[in-house]
Coordinates of C-alpha atoms in Angstrom, one line a residue:
Chain A
M1106 CA 0.0 0.0 0.0
D1107 CA 2.9 2.3 0.6
S1108 CA 3.9 3.0 -3.0
K1109 CA 2.1 6.2 -4.0
I1110 CA 0.5 5.8 -7.4
I1111 CA -1.4 9.1 -7.5
E1112 CA 0.1 12.1 -5.7
V1113 CA -1.3 15.6 -5.4
S1114 CA 1.1 18.0 -3.6
D1115 CA 0.2 21.5 -2.6
L1116 CA -1.8 21.9 -5.8
T1117 CA -2.9 25.5 -6.3
K1118 CA -4.8 26.8 -9.3
D1119 CA -6.3 30.2 -8.7
Y1120 CA -9.1 31.3 -11.1
G1121 CA -9.7 34.5 -9.2
F1122 CA -12.7 35.5 -7.1
G1123 CA -11.9 32.7 -4.6
R1124 CA -12.5 30.1 -7.3
G1125 CA -10.0 27.3 -7.9
V1126 CA -8.1 24.9 -5.7
F1127 CA -5.7 25.9 -3.0
D1128 CA -2.9 23.8 -1.4
V1129 CA -4.6 20.5 -2.1
S1130 CA -2.6 17.5 -1.1
F1131 CA -3.4 13.8 -0.9
H1132 CA -2.1 10.5 -2.3
V1133 CA -3.6 7.2 -3.4
G1134 CA -1.5 4.0 -2.7
K1135 CA -1.4 1.0 -4.9
G1136 CA -4.5 -1.0 -4.8
E1137 CA -6.4 1.6 -2.9
V1138 CA -9.8 3.1 -3.7
F1139 CA -9.9 6.7 -2.8
G1140 CA -13.2 8.7 -2.5
F1141 CA -13.2 12.3 -3.4
L1142 CA -16.2 14.2 -2.2
G1143 CA -17.4 17.7 -2.1
P1144 CA -20.2 20.1 -3.1
N1145 CA -20.7 21.3 -6.6
G1146 CA -18.0 23.8 -7.6
A1147 CA -15.7 22.8 -4.7
G1148 CA -12.8 21.9 -7.0
K1149 CA -13.2 18.1 -7.6
S1150 CA -13.1 18.3 -11.3
T1151 CA -10.3 21.0 -11.3
T1152 CA -8.1 18.7 -9.2
I1153 CA -8.9 15.7 -11.4
R1154 CA -8.2 17.6 -14.6
H1155 CA -4.8 18.5 -13.2
L1156 CA -4.1 14.9 -12.5
M1157 CA -4.9 14.0 -16.1
G1158 CA -2.4 16.7 -17.2
F1159 CA -5.1 18.9 -18.9
S1160 CA -4.3 21.9 -16.8
K1161 CA -1.1 23.5 -15.6
P1162 CA -0.9 24.2 -11.8
D1163 CA -0.1 27.8 -10.6
S1164 CA 2.0 26.1 -7.9
G1165 CA 2.5 22.6 -6.4
N1166 CA 2.3 19.5 -8.6
T1167 CA 0.3 16.4 -9.5
K1168 CA 2.0 13.0 -10.3
V1169 CA 0.9 9.6 -11.5
F1170 CA 3.4 6.8 -11.3
G1171 CA 5.9 9.4 -10.0
K1172 CA 5.7 11.4 -13.2
E1173 CA 4.6 15.0 -13.3
T1174 CA 1.3 15.0 -15.2
F1175 CA 1.2 18.2 -17.2
S1176 CA 4.4 17.6 -19.1
N1177 CA 3.6 13.8 -19.5
Y1178 CA 0.0 14.0 -20.3
H1179 CA 0.2 11.7 -23.4
Q1180 CA 1.6 8.9 -21.3
I1181 CA -1.0 9.5 -18.6
L1182 CA -3.7 9.1 -21.2
Q1183 CA -2.3 5.7 -22.3
N1184 CA -2.0 4.2 -18.8
V1185 CA -4.9 5.7 -16.9
G1186 CA -8.6 5.0 -17.4
Y1187 CA -10.4 8.3 -17.2
I1188 CA -14.1 9.1 -17.0
P1189 CA -14.8 12.8 -17.3
G1190 CA -17.5 14.6 -15.4
E1191 CA -19.1 15.9 -18.5
I1192 CA -19.0 13.9 -21.6
A1193 CA -18.4 15.5 -25.0
L1194 CA -18.3 13.0 -27.8
P1195 CA -17.0 13.8 -31.3
A1196 CA -19.8 14.2 -33.8
G1197 CA -20.6 12.1 -36.8
L1198 CA -19.4 8.8 -35.3
T1199 CA -21.3 5.7 -34.2
G1200 CA -20.5 4.3 -30.7
H1201 CA -18.5 1.5 -32.5
E1202 CA -16.4 4.0 -34.4
F1203 CA -15.8 6.0 -31.2
L1204 CA -14.7 2.9 -29.3
R1205 CA -12.3 1.9 -32.2
M1206 CA -10.8 5.4 -32.2
M1207 CA -10.2 5.3 -28.5
M1208 CA -8.7 1.8 -28.7
D1209 CA -6.2 3.1 -31.2
M1210 CA -5.4 6.1 -29.0
Q1211 CA -4.9 3.8 -26.0
H1212 CA -2.8 1.3 -28.1
C1213 CA -5.3 -1.3 -27.0
K1214 CA -5.0 -4.5 -29.1
D1215 CA -7.1 -6.9 -27.1
D1216 CA -10.8 -6.5 -27.3
S1217 CA -11.8 -9.2 -24.7
H1218 CA -12.3 -6.6 -22.0
L1219 CA -14.4 -4.5 -24.3
K1220 CA -16.7 -7.4 -25.1
K1221 CA -17.1 -8.2 -21.4
L1222 CA -17.8 -4.5 -20.6
L1223 CA -20.4 -4.1 -23.3
D1224 CA -22.1 -7.1 -21.9
I1225 CA -22.0 -6.0 -18.3
F1226 CA -23.3 -2.5 -19.0
E1227 CA -25.8 -3.7 -21.7
L1228 CA -24.4 -1.2 -24.1
D1229 CA -25.3 -1.4 -27.8
P1230 CA -22.7 1.0 -29.4
S1231 CA -24.2 0.7 -33.0
G1232 CA -26.1 3.9 -32.8
E1233 CA -24.8 7.4 -33.6
T1234 CA -23.3 9.2 -30.6
K1235 CA -25.4 12.3 -31.4
R1236 CA -28.6 10.3 -30.8
M1237 CA -27.5 8.8 -27.6
S1238 CA -29.2 9.7 -24.3
L1239 CA -27.1 11.0 -21.4
G1240 CA -27.2 7.6 -19.7
V1241 CA -26.1 5.8 -22.8
K1242 CA -23.2 8.2 -23.3
R1243 CA -22.2 7.7 -19.7
K1244 CA -22.1 3.9 -20.3
L1245 CA -19.9 4.5 -23.4
A1246 CA -17.5 6.6 -21.2
V1247 CA -17.4 3.9 -18.6
V1248 CA -16.6 1.2 -21.1
T1249 CA -13.9 3.4 -22.7
A1250 CA -12.2 3.9 -19.4
F1251 CA -12.0 0.3 -18.5
M1252 CA -11.5 -1.4 -21.9
N1253 CA -7.7 -1.3 -22.0
D1254 CA -7.5 -2.8 -18.5
P1255 CA -5.5 0.1 -17.0
D1256 CA -3.8 -0.1 -13.6
V1257 CA -5.1 3.3 -12.6
L1258 CA -8.6 4.7 -12.9
I1259 CA -9.6 8.3 -12.4
M1260 CA -13.3 8.8 -12.4
D1261 CA -15.2 12.1 -12.1
E1262 CA -18.8 11.4 -11.0
P1263 CA -18.9 8.2 -13.2
T1264 CA -22.4 7.1 -12.5
S1265 CA -24.2 10.4 -12.7
G1266 CA -27.1 9.8 -15.0
L1267 CA -26.9 6.0 -14.8
D1268 CA -30.1 4.1 -13.7
P1269 CA -30.0 2.3 -10.3
E1270 CA -29.4 -1.1 -11.8
M1271 CA -26.4 0.1 -13.8
Q1272 CA -25.1 2.0 -10.8
Q1273 CA -25.1 -1.3 -8.9
R1274 CA -23.2 -3.0 -11.7
F1275 CA -20.7 -0.2 -11.7
I1276 CA -20.1 -0.6 -8.0
D1277 CA -19.7 -4.4 -8.4
Y1278 CA -17.2 -3.9 -11.3
V1279 CA -15.2 -1.4 -9.3
K1280 CA -15.0 -3.8 -6.4
E1281 CA -13.8 -6.5 -8.8
E1282 CA -11.1 -4.2 -10.2
K1283 CA -10.1 -3.3 -6.7
S1284 CA -9.6 -7.0 -5.9
R1285 CA -7.4 -7.2 -9.0
G1286 CA -5.1 -4.5 -7.4
K1287 CA -6.2 -1.4 -9.4
T1288 CA -5.6 2.0 -8.0
I1289 CA -8.8 4.1 -8.2
L1290 CA -9.7 7.7 -7.6
L1291 CA -13.5 8.2 -7.5
S1292 CA -15.3 11.4 -7.2
S1293 CA -19.0 11.1 -6.5
H1294 CA -22.1 12.6 -4.9
I1295 CA -23.6 9.2 -4.3
F1296 CA -22.8 8.1 -0.8
S1297 CA -23.8 4.5 -1.2
E1298 CA -21.3 4.2 -4.0
V1299 CA -18.5 5.7 -2.0
D1300 CA -19.5 3.7 1.1
A1301 CA -19.4 0.4 -0.8
T1302 CA -16.1 0.9 -2.6
C1303 CA -13.7 3.3 -0.9
D1304 CA -10.9 2.7 1.6
R1305 CA -10.2 6.3 2.3
I1306 CA -12.2 9.4 1.7
A1307 CA -11.3 13.1 1.4
I1308 CA -13.7 16.0 1.4
I1309 CA -13.0 19.2 -0.5
K1310 CA -14.8 22.4 0.1
D1311 CA -14.2 25.8 -1.4
G1312 CA -11.0 24.5 -3.0
R1313 CA -9.5 23.1 0.1
I1314 CA -9.3 19.6 1.6
V1315 CA -11.3 19.8 4.9
S1316 CA -11.3 16.2 6.0
D1317 CA -9.4 13.1 5.1
F1318 CA -10.1 9.8 6.9
V1319 CA -10.3 6.0 6.7
A1320 CA -13.7 4.8 5.6
D1321 CA -13.8 1.8 7.9
D1322 CA -13.7 4.0 11.0
L1323 CA -17.1 5.3 10.1
K1324 CA -18.6 2.0 9.1
H1325 CA -17.9 0.2 12.3
A1326 CA -19.6 2.7 14.5
T1327 CA -22.0 0.9 16.9
R1328 CA -24.1 3.9 17.4
K1329 CA -27.5 3.4 15.7
E1330 CA -30.2 5.7 14.8
Y1331 CA -33.9 4.7 14.7
E1332 CA -37.0 6.5 13.5
V1333 CA -40.1 5.5 15.5
T1334 CA -43.7 6.4 14.5
F1335 CA -46.4 6.2 17.2
D1336 CA -50.1 5.5 16.6
D1337 CA -51.4 8.5 18.5
S1338 CA -50.1 11.6 20.3
D1339 CA -50.7 10.1 23.7
S1340 CA -48.2 7.2 23.3
Y1341 CA -45.9 9.6 21.4
R1342 CA -45.8 12.0 24.4
S1343 CA -45.6 9.4 27.1
F1344 CA -42.7 7.8 25.4
Q1345 CA -40.9 11.1 25.3
E1346 CA -41.5 11.5 29.0
F1347 CA -40.1 8.0 29.5
A1348 CA -37.0 8.7 27.4
K1349 CA -36.1 11.7 29.6
G1350 CA -35.1 9.4 32.4
C1351 CA -33.6 6.8 30.2
D1352 CA -29.8 6.2 30.0
Y1353 CA -29.7 3.8 27.0
L1354 CA -31.4 5.9 24.4
E1355 CA -31.5 9.6 23.4
I1356 CA -34.1 11.4 21.4
I1357 CA -32.5 13.6 18.8
D1358 CA -35.4 14.9 16.8
S1359 CA -39.2 14.9 17.0
N1360 CA -42.0 15.6 14.6
D1361 CA -45.2 16.4 16.5
S1362 CA -47.5 16.5 13.4
K1363 CA -46.5 12.9 12.5
N1364 CA -46.0 11.6 16.0
R1365 CA -42.5 10.6 14.9
L1366 CA -39.2 10.5 16.9
R1367 CA -35.6 9.9 16.0
L1368 CA -33.6 8.3 18.6
V1369 CA -30.0 7.0 19.0
T1370 CA -28.8 4.1 20.9
D1371 CA -25.9 1.7 20.9
D1372 CA -26.0 -1.9 19.4
K1373 CA -25.7 -3.4 22.8
Y1374 CA -28.9 -1.8 24.1
I1375 CA -31.2 -2.8 21.3
N1376 CA -33.0 -5.4 23.3
Q1377 CA -33.8 -2.9 26.0
V1378 CA -35.0 -0.4 23.4
V1379 CA -37.4 -2.9 21.8
G1380 CA -38.6 -3.9 25.2
A1381 CA -39.3 -0.3 26.1
L1382 CA -41.1 0.4 22.7
A1383 CA -43.2 -2.7 23.2
Q1384 CA -45.0 -0.8 26.0
Y1385 CA -46.2 1.8 23.6
K1386 CA -48.5 1.8 20.5
I1387 CA -46.1 2.2 17.6
T1388 CA -46.7 1.8 13.9
G1389 CA -43.3 2.2 12.5
L1390 CA -39.7 1.4 13.5
H1391 CA -37.0 2.2 11.0
H1392 CA -33.3 2.0 11.2
R1393 CA -31.6 4.9 9.5
K1394 CA -28.5 3.8 7.7
E1395 CA -27.3 7.1 6.3
T1396 CA -24.6 7.7 8.8
L1397 CA -22.0 8.4 6.1
E1398 CA -24.4 10.8 4.4
D1399 CA -25.2 12.6 7.6
Y1400 CA -21.5 12.9 8.3
F1401 CA -20.8 14.5 5.0
M1402 CA -23.8 16.7 5.0
S1403 CA -22.2 18.6 7.8
Y1404 CA -19.4 19.5 5.5
Y1405 CA -21.7 20.4 2.6
K1406 CA -23.5 23.1 4.5
E1407 CA -22.8 26.5 2.9
D1408 CA -22.9 29.9 4.3
K1409 CA -21.9 32.0 1.4
E1410 CA -24.0 34.9 0.2
Y1411 CA -24.3 35.5 -3.5
G1412 CA -25.4 38.5 -5.6
G1413 CA -28.7 38.4 -7.4
A1414 CA -29.3 37.4 -11.0
F1415 CA -28.2 40.8 -12.1
A1416 CA -25.1 41.2 -10.0
G1417 CA -21.8 41.6 -11.9
Chain B
M901 CA -59.7 18.4 -13.0
K902 CA -58.6 19.8 -16.2
N903 CA -56.0 17.8 -18.2
V904 CA -52.9 19.9 -18.8
I905 CA -50.6 17.4 -20.4
E906 CA -52.0 14.4 -22.4
L907 CA -50.3 11.7 -24.3
Q908 CA -52.6 9.9 -26.7
G909 CA -51.1 6.8 -28.4
L910 CA -47.9 8.8 -28.7
T911 CA -45.4 6.8 -30.8
K912 CA -42.0 7.8 -32.1
D913 CA -40.4 4.9 -33.9
Y914 CA -36.6 5.1 -34.5
G915 CA -36.5 1.6 -35.9
D916 CA -34.7 -1.5 -34.4
G917 CA -37.2 -1.4 -31.5
R918 CA -35.9 2.0 -30.3
G919 CA -38.3 4.8 -29.6
I920 CA -41.5 5.1 -27.7
F921 CA -44.7 3.2 -28.5
D922 CA -48.4 4.0 -27.9
L923 CA -47.9 6.0 -24.7
N924 CA -51.1 7.1 -22.9
M925 CA -51.1 9.4 -19.9
T926 CA -52.9 12.4 -18.6
I927 CA -51.5 14.9 -16.1
G928 CA -54.2 17.1 -14.4
E929 CA -53.9 20.7 -13.5
G930 CA -51.8 21.1 -10.3
E931 CA -50.7 17.5 -10.4
M932 CA -47.0 16.4 -10.2
M933 CA -46.2 13.3 -12.2
G934 CA -42.8 11.6 -12.0
Y935 CA -41.2 9.6 -14.8
V936 CA -38.7 6.8 -14.2
G937 CA -37.1 4.2 -16.5
T938 CA -33.8 2.7 -17.3
N939 CA -31.2 4.5 -19.5
G940 CA -32.4 4.6 -23.0
S941 CA -36.0 3.6 -22.2
G942 CA -37.5 6.7 -23.8
K943 CA -37.9 9.3 -21.1
T944 CA -36.2 12.2 -22.9
T945 CA -38.0 11.3 -26.2
T946 CA -41.3 11.6 -24.4
I947 CA -40.4 14.9 -23.0
R948 CA -39.1 16.3 -26.3
N949 CA -42.4 15.3 -27.9
I950 CA -44.4 17.3 -25.3
M951 CA -42.1 20.3 -25.9
G952 CA -42.9 20.0 -29.7
F953 CA -39.3 19.3 -30.7
L954 CA -40.1 16.0 -32.3
K955 CA -42.7 15.0 -34.8
P956 CA -44.5 11.9 -33.6
T957 CA -44.7 8.9 -35.9
S958 CA -48.3 8.5 -34.8
G959 CA -50.5 9.6 -31.9
C960 CA -49.8 12.9 -30.2
A961 CA -48.8 14.8 -27.1
K962 CA -51.1 17.7 -26.1
V963 CA -50.6 20.6 -23.8
N964 CA -53.8 22.4 -22.7
G965 CA -55.6 20.6 -25.5
L966 CA -53.2 21.8 -28.2
T967 CA -51.2 19.2 -30.2
A968 CA -47.5 19.7 -29.5
W969 CA -45.9 19.3 -32.9
E970 CA -48.3 21.8 -34.6
H971 CA -48.9 24.3 -31.8
S972 CA -46.1 24.2 -29.3
S973 CA -45.1 27.8 -30.2
E974 CA -48.4 28.9 -28.7
Y975 CA -47.6 27.5 -25.2
I976 CA -43.9 27.1 -25.0
K977 CA -43.4 30.4 -23.0
N978 CA -45.8 29.0 -20.3
I979 CA -43.5 26.0 -19.7
G980 CA -40.5 26.1 -17.5
Y981 CA -38.3 23.5 -19.1
V982 CA -34.9 22.1 -18.0
A983 CA -33.3 19.8 -20.6
G984 CA -31.4 16.6 -19.6
E985 CA -28.3 17.8 -21.4
I986 CA -27.8 21.5 -21.1
A987 CA -26.4 23.4 -24.0
F988 CA -26.2 27.2 -23.4
P989 CA -26.1 29.7 -26.2
D990 CA -22.7 31.3 -26.8
L991 CA -22.9 34.0 -24.1
K992 CA -20.3 35.1 -21.7
T993 CA -21.8 34.8 -18.2
G994 CA -24.8 33.2 -16.5
T995 CA -26.1 36.7 -15.8
E996 CA -26.1 37.4 -19.5
F997 CA -27.9 34.2 -20.2
L998 CA -30.6 34.9 -17.6
K999 CA -31.1 38.4 -19.0
S1000 CA -31.5 37.1 -22.5
Q1001 CA -34.0 34.5 -21.3
A1002 CA -35.9 37.2 -19.4
A1003 CA -36.0 39.3 -22.5
F1004 CA -37.3 36.3 -24.6
L1005 CA -40.0 35.7 -22.0
G1006 CA -40.9 39.4 -21.6
L1007 CA -40.1 39.2 -17.9
K1008 CA -39.5 42.5 -16.2
D1009 CA -39.6 41.6 -12.5
M1010 CA -36.5 39.7 -11.5
S1011 CA -37.2 39.4 -7.8
Y1012 CA -38.1 35.7 -8.0
A1013 CA -35.0 35.1 -10.1
D1014 CA -32.9 36.7 -7.4
E1015 CA -34.6 34.6 -4.7
L1016 CA -33.8 31.4 -6.6
V1017 CA -30.2 32.5 -7.1
Q1018 CA -29.9 32.9 -3.4
R1019 CA -31.5 29.7 -2.5
L1020 CA -29.5 27.6 -5.0
Q1021 CA -26.3 29.4 -4.0
L1022 CA -25.6 30.2 -7.6
D1023 CA -23.0 32.7 -8.7
P1024 CA -24.4 33.7 -12.1
S1025 CA -21.6 36.1 -12.8
A1026 CA -19.3 33.2 -13.6
S1027 CA -18.4 32.4 -17.2
L1028 CA -20.8 30.0 -18.8
K1029 CA -18.0 28.0 -20.4
R1030 CA -16.1 27.6 -17.1
M1031 CA -19.2 26.6 -15.1
S1032 CA -19.1 23.1 -13.5
K1033 CA -22.0 20.8 -14.3
G1034 CA -23.8 21.6 -11.1
M1035 CA -23.6 25.3 -11.7
K1036 CA -25.0 24.9 -15.3
Q1037 CA -27.8 22.9 -13.8
K1038 CA -28.6 25.6 -11.3
T1039 CA -28.5 28.3 -14.0
A1040 CA -30.9 26.3 -16.2
L1041 CA -33.3 25.9 -13.2
V1042 CA -33.3 29.6 -12.4
A1043 CA -34.0 30.3 -16.1
A1044 CA -36.8 27.8 -16.2
L1045 CA -38.6 28.9 -13.0
M1046 CA -38.0 32.7 -12.9
A1047 CA -41.0 33.7 -15.0
D1048 CA -43.4 31.7 -12.7
P1049 CA -44.7 29.4 -15.5
A1050 CA -47.9 27.3 -14.9
I1051 CA -46.3 24.1 -16.3
I1052 CA -42.9 22.8 -15.3
I1053 CA -41.1 20.0 -17.2
L1054 CA -37.8 18.7 -15.9
D1055 CA -35.6 16.1 -17.5
E1056 CA -33.4 14.6 -14.8
P1057 CA -33.0 17.9 -13.2
T1058 CA -31.0 16.7 -10.1
T1059 CA -28.4 14.6 -12.0
G1060 CA -25.1 16.1 -11.1
L1061 CA -26.3 18.1 -8.1
D1062 CA -24.7 17.5 -4.8
P1063 CA -27.0 16.2 -2.0
L1064 CA -27.5 19.6 -0.4
M1065 CA -28.3 21.3 -3.7
R1066 CA -30.6 18.5 -4.5
D1067 CA -32.5 19.1 -1.3
S1068 CA -32.8 22.8 -1.8
F1069 CA -33.9 22.2 -5.4
L1070 CA -36.5 19.7 -4.3
E1071 CA -37.8 22.1 -1.7
I1072 CA -38.3 24.7 -4.5
I1073 CA -40.2 22.1 -6.6
K1074 CA -42.4 21.2 -3.7
E1075 CA -43.3 24.8 -3.3
E1076 CA -44.1 25.2 -7.0
H1077 CA -46.3 22.1 -6.6
Q1078 CA -48.1 23.7 -3.6
K1079 CA -48.6 26.8 -5.7
G1080 CA -50.7 24.7 -8.0
K1081 CA -48.2 24.2 -10.8
T1082 CA -48.5 21.2 -13.1
I1083 CA -45.2 19.4 -13.0
F1084 CA -43.7 16.5 -15.0
M1085 CA -40.2 15.4 -13.8
S1086 CA -38.0 12.5 -14.8
S1087 CA -35.4 11.1 -12.5
H1088 CA -33.4 8.0 -11.6
M1089 CA -33.8 8.6 -7.9
F1090 CA -36.9 6.8 -6.7
N1091 CA -36.7 8.5 -3.3
E1092 CA -36.9 12.0 -4.7
L1093 CA -39.9 11.2 -6.8
E1094 CA -41.5 9.5 -3.8
T1095 CA -41.3 12.5 -1.6
T1096 CA -42.5 15.0 -4.3
C1097 CA -44.9 13.4 -6.8
D1098 CA -48.6 12.5 -6.7
R1099 CA -48.1 9.8 -9.2
V1100 CA -45.1 8.2 -11.0
A1101 CA -45.1 6.6 -14.4
M1102 CA -42.6 3.9 -15.3
I1103 CA -41.4 3.4 -18.9
S1104 CA -39.5 0.4 -20.0
N1105 CA -38.2 -0.2 -23.6
G1106 CA -40.4 2.5 -24.8
H1107 CA -43.7 1.3 -23.2
I1108 CA -45.3 2.7 -20.1
I1109 CA -45.7 -0.3 -17.9
D1110 CA -47.3 1.2 -14.8
I1111 CA -48.5 4.5 -13.3
A1112 CA -48.3 4.3 -9.5
D1113 CA -50.2 6.3 -7.0
I1114 CA -47.8 7.3 -4.2
E1115 CA -50.3 7.5 -1.5
K1116 CA -51.5 4.0 -2.1
I1117 CA -48.0 2.7 -2.0
H1118 CA -47.4 4.3 1.4
K1119 CA -50.6 3.0 2.9
R1120 CA -50.2 -0.7 2.8
P1121 CA -51.8 -2.6 5.7
V1122 CA -49.0 -5.1 6.2
K1123 CA -45.6 -4.0 7.2
E1124 CA -42.4 -5.9 7.0
F1125 CA -39.6 -6.0 9.6
K1126 CA -36.2 -7.5 9.2
I1127 CA -34.8 -8.9 12.5
E1128 CA -31.3 -10.2 13.1
F1129 CA -30.8 -12.5 16.1
M1130 CA -27.7 -12.9 18.2
T1131 CA -27.8 -16.6 18.3
E1132 CA -28.9 -19.4 16.0
A1133 CA -31.1 -20.8 18.8
D1134 CA -33.1 -17.6 19.1
Y1135 CA -33.3 -17.3 15.3
K1136 CA -34.8 -20.8 15.1
R1137 CA -37.1 -20.3 18.0
F1138 CA -38.6 -17.2 16.5
K1139 CA -38.8 -18.8 13.1
N1140 CA -40.9 -21.6 14.5
G1141 CA -43.2 -19.2 16.3
R1142 CA -46.5 -17.8 15.1
Y1143 CA -45.3 -15.1 12.7
N1144 CA -45.5 -14.9 9.0
I1145 CA -41.9 -15.1 7.7
T1146 CA -41.6 -13.5 4.3
R1147 CA -37.8 -13.9 3.9
D1148 CA -35.4 -16.2 5.6
Q1149 CA -31.6 -15.6 5.6
A1150 CA -30.3 -18.3 7.9
Q1151 CA -26.6 -17.5 7.2
Y1152 CA -27.1 -14.1 9.0
N1153 CA -29.7 -15.4 11.5
Q1154 CA -32.0 -12.9 9.8
L1155 CA -35.8 -13.2 9.4
T1156 CA -38.1 -10.8 7.6
V1157 CA -41.6 -10.8 9.1
G1158 CA -44.9 -9.4 7.8
V1159 CA -47.2 -7.9 10.5
T1160 CA -50.3 -5.7 10.4
R1161 CA -50.4 -2.5 12.4
E1162 CA -52.5 -4.3 15.1
E1163 CA -50.0 -7.1 15.4
L1164 CA -46.9 -4.9 15.7
P1165 CA -47.0 -4.1 19.5
Q1166 CA -47.5 -7.8 20.3
M1167 CA -44.6 -8.7 18.2
L1168 CA -42.3 -6.2 20.0
K1169 CA -43.5 -7.6 23.3
D1170 CA -42.7 -11.2 22.1
L1171 CA -39.3 -10.0 20.9
T1172 CA -38.3 -9.1 24.5
G1173 CA -37.8 -12.8 25.0
F1174 CA -35.1 -13.0 22.4
E1175 CA -31.6 -11.6 22.0
I1176 CA -31.7 -9.5 18.9
K1177 CA -28.9 -7.7 17.2
F1178 CA -30.9 -5.5 14.8
I1179 CA -34.5 -4.7 13.8
S1180 CA -35.7 -2.4 11.0
E1181 CA -38.8 -1.9 9.0
V1182 CA -38.4 -2.9 5.3
V1183 CA -40.3 -0.1 3.8
Y1184 CA -42.5 -0.8 0.8
D1185 CA -41.5 2.0 -1.4
L1186 CA -41.7 3.0 -5.0
E1187 CA -38.5 1.1 -6.0
R1188 CA -39.9 -2.1 -4.6
H1189 CA -43.3 -1.5 -6.2
F1190 CA -41.7 -1.2 -9.6
N1191 CA -39.3 -4.1 -9.1
E1192 CA -42.3 -6.3 -8.3
I1193 CA -44.1 -5.1 -11.5
I1194 CA -41.0 -5.9 -13.6
A1195 CA -40.7 -9.3 -11.9
Q1196 CA -44.3 -10.0 -12.7
Q1197 CA -43.9 -9.0 -16.3
K1198 CA -40.9 -11.3 -16.7
E1199 CA -42.8 -14.1 -15.2
S1200 CA -45.8 -13.7 -17.4
K1201 CA -43.6 -13.5 -20.5
E1202 CA -41.9 -16.7 -19.5
N1203 CA -45.2 -18.4 -19.0
V1204 CA -46.2 -17.4 -22.5
Q1205 CA -43.0 -18.8 -24.0

C-alpha cells in the first residue's frame, strides 16, 4: 500500500474571485480506492483535470506513477482509465467507431475486456453518438475507461445519469477491479457508492481539503439511529416522558405532526429499546443507515452569500 | 380536474425497436407526475415530444388541448423546461444568459430570479463555459422557473447536483407544486420522486408499464420487519413461532416478518424474550413496487413462451 501511485502535492490553481483549488494534497496508494467528495463547484473536477495533465498548476504539482502529469499527459492518457465529469463525444461517429478510435489512442489491441464490458453494461454501441441519451453516453464513457484494463482509474462522477441497476453493476465492477489490485480515484455525490467501494475518503470544500479519513472508522460505528412512529399523540408523548429518564437511548429529533421521533442508541442496548417500545403503541420502526451521508452533510453546508441574478 | 398534459397513443419509432410506443397518460392541473425508466428507455424522447421538438410517428402529445408538434409555439413560453443535457447559447456569463431568457419571456420583475439564485447558491456572474456541471444545472433551473410558469417540465434535473443542492432544489419544486403548478419530472432517484410526486409513471423499452399512486403505495396494511438475532437458537425459536416469515436468511440469523399494524405491538413484546442484534422496517417503497411489477412481467412473459 505504501507506493504512492497518485500524488497531489500542494496543488494550487487560482481562477480568481476565490474560485479554484488551494494547497490541495493527498495521495492514493497502490490497490487503494480513494473517494473524493465535495459540493458542486468545490474543486473536484479541477483537481482531477490537473491529475490528467489537462491543466497547468499555478504552484504545487500532481503526479501519477511518479511522473509529473502536465508535461507527460500523453503517457498518462495511455495508462490511466479516465471518466470525465461531463461527456463530450466527437460528432458524426457511431459508438463503435468511437470505441475503435479510443482503442487506437490507448494502443489497445485486445478487445476481450471491451466485449465483457459491453455485456455487463448492456451497451449497444451501434447507434450514432449524437442520438445517444445522457445515460447511454455515460455507459460509453465507462466502457472506454475500462477497456484497456488500465492499472489506474480516475473517475469524475462516473455514475451520474446511470439508472440504479447500472449504478449497482458499476459498483460491483469497481470492487472486482479493486480486488485485482487497481488504484482508483473516485469522485462522487452518491454516498452508497462511496460507502461500498472506498478505503479512504477526502472531502474538498471551497477549493481546500477539509477532511481526510479512513472509511472503515465510520462504518464500524456501533451507534445506531432509529426512526419511530407512534399510533397516537398520547403514546408519542408518554414515550418522550419515559425517554427523559432513560440512559440507553436519546431522542435527537421529534415531529409532533407525524408523532415521529428519531432516537439514537448503541447496538448493545437494542433489546432494551425494543422492550421499552413494546409498552407503547407504535406503527413504524425504522433503522436509519445514512450515517455516512449525515456525516458528509455537515461539510456540505454552505454559508456564502451570492449576488442576485443581475449582479456583476 | 382539467387535463394539462396528455399523451394519446404517442409513438416515435426510431427503428430497431428503439423509440416510444403507444404512450397514454394524462396529467391534471396542479398534479405532479414523476417519470422513471432505465437508461435509453425513452424518457427524454417523451419529454421532447411534449415540448414539440419532435414530430410523432403516430398519436400525439397535447398541452392544454393543443397538439405539441403543430402548436407548441403557442404554449412554449408557459412551460419552464430544463433539458437533460444543457447546452447554453454562446454568451459570456450566467447573468447574460438569464437576462436574454428574461427578454425572450418578456419578464421584467427579476425578484423571483434573485430569490432562486440565493437559495440555490448560484454565482451567475461566472463564465458559462467555465461553469461546473452543477452550476450549469442551477443556472438552467433559475431560467426555467423565474417567470413563474404554470407548467414545469424537468428532464433529470437533479443529475449532477450534490446532495444539499438536490435538497434545496426539491424544496423549491415542492413549493411550486403547492402553488398549483402542473409538473412533469423524470429522475433516476426513486426517493426524490416518492417525496415530491402525486403519481409516478414507469417506462421500459419505450412502453409505459405502470403508473403508481404514491399515497396507495405508502398506505399498505402489512408492514415488514427485518430482524437479526444474536444466536442461531433464538433465530430458530422465533422462526418456529407464530409469525408470517416473508424472507429467511439463515446465514445471518435474519428473518423478515410481515405484520399488520395491530400485530406490531404484540410482536415487539414477544421479541423481548429474544436476544436481537438488529431490527428495522423494510419499507415498501416505489422502488420495490416497480421491481415487483418488472418481476411479474418477466414471469408472465416466461409463462407465455
